[in-house]
CSV table of C-alpha atoms and ligand atoms in Angstrom, one decimal:
chain,number,residue,atom,x,y,z
A,963,MET,CA,-5.8,29.7,-10.8
A,964,SER,CA,-8.3,27.1,-10.1
A,965,ALA,CA,-7.3,23.6,-8.6
A,966,PRO,CA,-6.2,21.5,-11.4
A,967,MET,CA,-8.5,18.6,-12.6
A,968,VAL,CA,-5.4,16.3,-13.4
A,969,ASP,CA,-2.4,16.6,-11.3
A,970,VAL,CA,0.7,14.7,-12.2
A,971,ARG,CA,3.7,15.1,-9.8
A,972,GLY,CA,7.0,13.5,-10.2
A,973,VAL,CA,6.0,10.4,-11.7
A,974,HIS,CA,8.5,7.7,-12.5
A,975,LYS,CA,7.8,4.3,-14.1
A,976,SER,CA,10.3,1.7,-15.4
A,977,TYR,CA,9.7,-1.7,-17.0
A,978,GLY,CA,12.8,-3.6,-15.7
A,979,PRO,CA,16.0,-1.6,-16.7
A,980,LEU,CA,13.8,0.6,-18.9
A,981,GLU,CA,13.1,3.8,-17.5
A,982,VAL,CA,10.0,5.0,-19.4
A,983,LEU,CA,8.8,7.9,-17.3
A,984,ARG,CA,11.3,10.1,-15.6
A,985,GLY,CA,10.0,12.7,-13.4
A,986,VAL,CA,6.8,13.8,-15.3
A,987,ASP,CA,4.9,16.8,-14.0
A,988,LEU,CA,1.6,17.8,-15.7
A,989,ARG,CA,-1.4,19.9,-14.5
A,990,VAL,CA,-4.5,20.1,-16.5
A,991,GLN,CA,-7.1,22.7,-15.5
A,992,PRO,CA,-10.9,21.9,-15.7
A,993,GLY,CA,-12.4,22.5,-19.3
A,994,GLU,CA,-8.9,22.5,-20.7
A,995,VAL,CA,-7.6,20.4,-23.8
A,996,THR,CA,-4.0,19.1,-23.4
A,997,VAL,CA,-2.4,17.5,-26.5
A,998,ILE,CA,0.8,15.2,-25.9
A,999,ILE,CA,3.0,14.9,-29.0
A,1000,GLY,CA,6.3,13.0,-29.2
A,1001,PRO,CA,8.2,10.5,-31.0
A,1002,SER,CA,7.3,6.8,-30.6
A,1003,GLY,CA,8.6,5.1,-27.6
A,1004,SER,CA,8.7,8.5,-25.7
A,1005,GLY,CA,6.2,7.2,-22.9
A,1006,LYS,CA,3.2,9.0,-23.9
A,1007,SER,CA,0.8,5.9,-23.6
A,1008,THR,CA,2.3,4.8,-20.5
A,1009,LEU,CA,1.9,8.4,-19.0
A,1010,LEU,CA,-1.8,8.2,-20.0
A,1011,ARG,CA,-2.1,4.5,-18.6
A,1012,SER,CA,-0.4,6.0,-15.3
A,1013,ILE,CA,-3.2,8.7,-15.0
A,1014,ASN,CA,-5.9,6.2,-14.7
A,1015,HIS,CA,-3.9,3.7,-12.8
A,1016,LEU,CA,-3.8,1.0,-15.6
A,1017,GLU,CA,0.0,1.2,-15.1
A,1018,LYS,CA,1.0,1.2,-11.3
A,1019,ILE,CA,3.8,4.1,-11.1
A,1020,ASP,CA,7.0,3.7,-9.2
A,1021,ARG,CA,7.1,7.1,-7.9
A,1022,GLY,CA,5.2,10.4,-7.7
A,1023,TYR,CA,1.7,10.7,-7.8
A,1024,VAL,CA,-1.4,11.3,-9.8
A,1025,ALA,CA,-4.6,13.0,-8.5
A,1026,ILE,CA,-7.9,13.6,-10.4
A,1027,ASP,CA,-9.8,16.5,-8.9
A,1028,GLY,CA,-7.9,16.3,-5.7
A,1029,GLU,CA,-8.4,12.5,-5.4
A,1030,PHE,CA,-6.0,9.6,-5.8
A,1031,VAL,CA,-6.9,7.1,-8.4
A,1032,GLY,CA,-5.0,4.3,-6.9
A,1033,TYR,CA,-4.2,5.1,-3.4
A,1034,ARG,CA,-5.4,6.7,-0.2
A,1035,ARG,CA,-3.2,9.0,1.9
A,1036,SER,CA,-2.6,8.1,5.6
A,1037,GLY,CA,-0.4,10.8,7.3
A,1038,ASP,CA,2.4,11.3,4.7
A,1039,ARG,CA,2.0,7.6,3.4
A,1040,LEU,CA,0.1,6.5,0.3
A,1041,HIS,CA,-1.6,3.0,0.7
A,1042,GLU,CA,-2.8,1.2,-2.5
A,1043,LEU,CA,-6.7,1.0,-2.5
A,1044,ARG,CA,-8.4,-2.3,-3.0
A,1045,GLU,CA,-9.4,-3.2,-6.5
A,1046,ARG,CA,-12.9,-2.6,-6.1
A,1047,ASP,CA,-12.3,1.1,-5.0
A,1048,ILE,CA,-9.7,1.5,-7.9
A,1049,LEU,CA,-12.4,0.5,-10.4
A,1050,ARG,CA,-14.9,2.9,-9.0
A,1051,ARG,CA,-12.5,5.7,-9.0
A,1052,ARG,CA,-11.5,5.0,-12.4
A,1053,THR,CA,-14.9,5.3,-13.6
A,1054,GLN,CA,-14.4,9.0,-13.3
A,1055,ILE,CA,-11.9,8.9,-16.0
A,1056,GLY,CA,-13.0,8.2,-19.5
A,1057,PHE,CA,-10.4,6.2,-21.7
A,1058,VAL,CA,-10.8,6.0,-25.5
A,1059,PHE,CA,-8.2,3.5,-26.8
A,1060,GLN,CA,-6.5,3.3,-30.3
A,1061,ASN,CA,-8.3,0.2,-31.1
A,1062,PHE,CA,-11.7,1.1,-29.7
A,1063,HIS,CA,-11.9,-1.9,-27.3
A,1064,LEU,CA,-15.9,-2.3,-27.7
A,1065,PHE,CA,-17.4,-5.4,-26.1
A,1066,PRO,CA,-18.1,-7.4,-29.4
A,1067,HIS,CA,-21.0,-9.2,-27.9
A,1068,LEU,CA,-22.9,-6.2,-27.1
A,1069,THR,CA,-24.9,-3.8,-29.1
A,1070,VAL,CA,-23.8,-0.3,-29.4
A,1071,ARG,CA,-26.3,1.0,-27.0
A,1072,GLU,CA,-25.3,-1.7,-24.5
A,1073,ASN,CA,-21.6,-0.8,-24.9
A,1074,VAL,CA,-22.7,2.9,-24.0
A,1075,THR,CA,-25.0,1.7,-20.9
A,1076,GLU,CA,-23.1,-1.1,-19.5
A,1077,ALA,CA,-20.4,0.5,-17.3
A,1078,PRO,CA,-22.7,3.3,-15.8
A,1079,ILE,CA,-25.4,0.7,-14.9
A,1080,SER,CA,-23.1,-2.3,-13.7
A,1081,ALA,CA,-20.0,-0.2,-12.3
A,1082,GLN,CA,-21.7,2.9,-11.4
A,1083,ARG,CA,-25.0,1.5,-10.5
A,1084,ARG,CA,-26.9,4.5,-11.9
A,1085,PRO,CA,-30.5,4.1,-12.4
A,1086,ARG,CA,-31.1,2.4,-15.8
A,1087,ASP,CA,-33.8,5.1,-17.0
A,1088,GLU,CA,-31.3,7.8,-16.6
A,1089,VAL,CA,-28.5,5.9,-18.2
A,1090,GLU,CA,-30.7,4.9,-21.3
A,1091,ALA,CA,-31.8,8.4,-21.6
A,1092,LEU,CA,-28.3,9.7,-21.7
A,1093,ALA,CA,-27.2,6.9,-24.2
A,1094,THR,CA,-29.9,8.3,-26.5
A,1095,GLU,CA,-28.5,11.7,-26.2
A,1096,LEU,CA,-24.9,10.6,-26.5
A,1097,LEU,CA,-25.6,8.5,-29.4
A,1098,GLU,CA,-27.2,11.5,-31.4
A,1099,GLN,CA,-24.2,13.7,-30.1
A,1100,VAL,CA,-21.8,11.3,-32.1
A,1101,GLY,CA,-24.2,10.9,-34.9
A,1102,LEU,CA,-24.9,7.2,-34.6
A,1103,SER,CA,-28.7,7.2,-33.3
A,1104,ASP,CA,-29.4,4.8,-36.2
A,1105,LYS,CA,-26.9,2.2,-35.1
A,1106,ALA,CA,-28.0,1.8,-31.6
A,1107,GLY,CA,-28.9,-1.7,-32.1
A,1108,ALA,CA,-25.9,-2.8,-34.3
A,1109,TYR,CA,-23.0,-4.9,-33.1
A,1110,PRO,CA,-19.5,-3.3,-33.4
A,1111,ARG,CA,-18.5,-5.9,-36.3
A,1112,GLN,CA,-21.0,-4.3,-38.3
A,1113,LEU,CA,-19.6,-0.6,-38.1
A,1114,SER,CA,-16.7,1.0,-39.6
A,1115,GLY,CA,-13.4,1.8,-37.6
A,1116,GLY,CA,-14.6,5.7,-37.4
A,1117,GLN,CA,-18.3,4.6,-36.0
A,1118,GLN,CA,-16.7,2.1,-33.7
A,1119,GLN,CA,-14.4,5.0,-32.2
A,1120,ARG,CA,-17.4,7.2,-31.9
A,1121,VAL,CA,-19.2,4.7,-30.0
A,1122,ALA,CA,-16.3,4.2,-27.8
A,1123,ILE,CA,-16.3,8.2,-27.1
A,1124,ALA,CA,-20.0,7.8,-26.2
A,1125,ARG,CA,-19.1,5.0,-23.9
A,1126,ALA,CA,-16.6,7.1,-22.2
A,1127,LEU,CA,-18.9,10.3,-21.8
A,1128,ALA,CA,-21.6,8.1,-20.4
A,1129,LEU,CA,-19.4,7.7,-17.2
A,1130,ARG,CA,-20.0,11.4,-16.8
A,1131,PRO,CA,-16.2,11.4,-16.6
A,1132,LYS,CA,-14.2,14.4,-14.8
A,1133,VAL,CA,-11.7,14.0,-17.8
A,1134,VAL,CA,-11.3,12.0,-20.8
A,1135,LEU,CA,-8.2,10.3,-22.1
A,1136,PHE,CA,-7.5,9.5,-25.7
A,1137,ASP,CA,-4.7,7.4,-26.7
A,1138,GLU,CA,-4.0,8.0,-30.5
A,1139,PRO,CA,-7.8,7.7,-31.1
A,1140,THR,CA,-7.3,8.0,-34.9
A,1141,SER,CA,-4.0,6.0,-35.5
A,1142,ALA,CA,-5.9,2.6,-36.4
A,1143,LEU,CA,-8.4,4.5,-38.6
A,1144,ASP,CA,-8.4,4.5,-42.4
A,1145,PRO,CA,-7.5,8.0,-43.5
A,1146,GLU,CA,-10.9,8.8,-44.9
A,1147,LEU,CA,-12.4,8.0,-41.4
A,1148,VAL,CA,-10.0,10.2,-39.3
A,1149,GLY,CA,-12.1,13.4,-39.8
A,1150,GLU,CA,-15.5,12.2,-38.5
A,1151,VAL,CA,-13.8,11.3,-35.3
A,1152,LEU,CA,-11.7,14.4,-34.9
A,1153,GLU,CA,-15.1,16.5,-35.6
A,1154,VAL,CA,-16.5,14.5,-32.6
A,1155,MET,CA,-13.6,15.6,-30.4
A,1156,LYS,CA,-13.6,19.1,-31.5
A,1157,ALA,CA,-17.2,19.4,-30.5
A,1158,LEU,CA,-16.4,17.9,-27.2
A,1159,ALA,CA,-13.5,20.4,-26.6
A,1160,ARG,CA,-15.7,23.3,-27.5
A,1161,SER,CA,-18.3,21.9,-25.0
A,1162,GLY,CA,-15.8,22.4,-22.1
A,1163,THR,CA,-14.8,18.6,-21.6
A,1164,THR,CA,-11.6,18.3,-19.8
A,1165,MET,CA,-9.4,16.3,-22.1
A,1166,ILE,CA,-5.8,14.8,-22.4
A,1167,VAL,CA,-5.1,13.6,-26.0
A,1168,VAL,CA,-2.1,11.6,-27.4
A,1169,THR,CA,-2.1,12.2,-31.1
A,1170,HIS,CA,0.1,12.6,-34.0
A,1171,GLU,CA,-2.4,14.9,-35.7
A,1172,ILE,CA,-0.8,18.0,-35.4
A,1173,GLY,CA,-3.4,20.1,-37.0
A,1174,PHE,CA,-5.7,18.8,-34.5
A,1175,ALA,CA,-3.3,20.0,-31.7
A,1176,ARG,CA,-3.0,23.3,-33.4
A,1177,GLU,CA,-6.8,24.0,-33.9
A,1178,VAL,CA,-8.1,22.6,-30.4
A,1179,ALA,CA,-5.3,22.4,-27.7
A,1180,ASP,CA,-5.2,24.8,-25.0
A,1181,THR,CA,-1.7,23.3,-24.1
A,1182,VAL,CA,0.7,21.2,-26.4
A,1183,VAL,CA,3.0,19.1,-24.3
A,1184,PHE,CA,6.2,17.7,-26.1
A,1185,MET,CA,7.5,14.4,-24.6
A,1186,ASP,CA,10.8,12.8,-25.4
A,1187,ALA,CA,12.5,9.9,-23.8
A,1188,GLY,CA,10.3,9.8,-20.8
A,1189,GLN,CA,10.3,13.6,-20.1
A,1190,ILE,CA,8.3,16.6,-20.9
A,1191,ILE,CA,10.5,18.8,-22.9
A,1192,GLU,CA,8.5,21.5,-23.3
A,1193,GLN,CA,4.6,22.8,-22.9
A,1194,GLY,CA,2.8,25.7,-23.8
A,1195,PRO,CA,-0.2,27.1,-26.0
A,1196,PRO,CA,0.1,25.6,-29.6
A,1197,GLY,CA,1.4,28.9,-31.0
A,1198,LEU,CA,4.5,28.8,-29.2
A,1199,VAL,CA,5.3,24.8,-28.9
A,1200,LEU,CA,4.4,24.2,-32.5
A,1201,ASP,CA,5.7,27.4,-34.1
A,1202,ARG,CA,8.3,28.8,-31.9
A,1203,PRO,CA,9.6,25.6,-30.0
A,1204,ARG,CA,12.5,26.6,-27.6
A,1205,HIS,CA,14.2,23.2,-27.6
A,1206,ASP,CA,16.0,21.6,-30.4
A,1207,ARG,CA,14.5,18.2,-29.8
A,1208,THR,CA,11.0,19.7,-30.4
A,1209,ARG,CA,12.2,21.4,-33.5
A,1210,ALA,CA,13.9,18.1,-34.7
A,1211,PHE,CA,10.6,16.2,-34.0
A,1212,LEU,CA,8.3,18.7,-35.4
A,1213,SER,CA,10.3,18.9,-38.8
A,1214,LYS,CA,9.7,15.3,-39.2
A,1215,VAL,CA,6.0,15.5,-38.7
A,1216,LEU,CA,5.0,18.8,-40.2
B,1475,LIG,N1,4.2,-3.4,-20.5
B,1475,LIG,C1,5.2,-3.1,-21.0
B,1475,LIG,N2,6.4,-3.8,-20.7
B,1475,LIG,C2,7.7,-3.6,-21.1
B,1475,LIG,N3,8.0,-2.4,-22.0
B,1475,LIG,C3,6.9,-1.5,-22.3
B,1475,LIG,C4,5.7,-1.8,-21.9
B,1475,LIG,N4,4.7,-0.8,-22.3
B,1475,LIG,C5,5.5,0.0,-23.0
B,1475,LIG,N5,6.9,-0.3,-22.8
B,1475,LIG,C6,8.0,0.3,-23.5
B,1475,LIG,O1,8.1,1.7,-23.0
B,1475,LIG,C7,8.4,2.5,-24.0
B,1475,LIG,C8,7.4,3.6,-23.8
B,1475,LIG,O2,6.2,3.0,-24.5
B,1475,LIG,P1,4.9,4.0,-24.8
B,1475,LIG,O3,3.9,3.0,-25.4
B,1475,LIG,O4,4.6,4.6,-23.3
B,1475,LIG,O5,5.4,5.2,-25.8
B,1475,LIG,P2,4.6,6.1,-26.7
B,1475,LIG,O6,5.3,7.2,-26.6
B,1475,LIG,O7,3.3,6.1,-26.4
B,1475,LIG,O8,4.8,5.5,-28.1
B,1475,LIG,P3,4.1,5.2,-29.6
B,1475,LIG,O9,3.8,6.6,-30.1
B,1475,LIG,O10,4.8,4.5,-30.4
B,1475,LIG,O11,2.5,4.7,-29.0
B,1475,LIG,C9,8.6,1.7,-25.2
B,1475,LIG,O12,10.1,1.5,-25.3
B,1475,LIG,C10,7.9,0.6,-25.0
B,1475,LIG,O13,8.5,-0.4,-25.7
């Protein structure tokens, strides 16, 4: 088996007395799609945010393609990196938020080109050409000059996906990307995500869309109370779960 693209080991995270992640281990191979499901408050978002160091973990480590996002190793100790270095490493990880988080004062095209030009310092010509390609890929070529407020939620989320991909990330994390959308707009975002999965993008997706998990995931991970309870191919975890907690959760959502 090749080296994992995402390697999460023994991760613990608490907010005060509340233990939100309690020893999470997760490995995602290059080109794989991992879908994380689980009840509200089980720690799914916190895990995603820990992977790109938006949350600082208390114990354990996270490596992307063999490199720590927030730390460097010296001997057997980890030292936190400077903010500037963290930001640079974080650009290797695309993040698609539930509420899109587009820059309201930038056009669609500028939202896509901003980070590659300013944070990654890539040549403008190359980034502009890539933005044209990505906007076509997400079906929004005709909206390049529009502002986020002029778009539907589904269109905004497709811009957010193009923006994440413009970083040429090693992995894209999706945190409930369709939860804020009107039901009739969910499908258009899921279609873009399915195409991405087919093209070999490494993805971790937190979602309540069990149909998406069944169709697209290589691995489904069920989390509860800060721990991974079980993981495996969708045919096993969704159809023949081994744990009562997984069965109880699925009986509520299916
Ligand atoms: N910044 C924070 N400060 C304090 N508590 C927090 C913070 N962020 C999350 N929590 C708590 O941690 C727990 C896990 O939250 P998290 O958002 O990771 O769960 P989740 O599985 O993604 O839930 P949901 O499906 O509802 O989004 C919850 O009890 C939440 O209230």
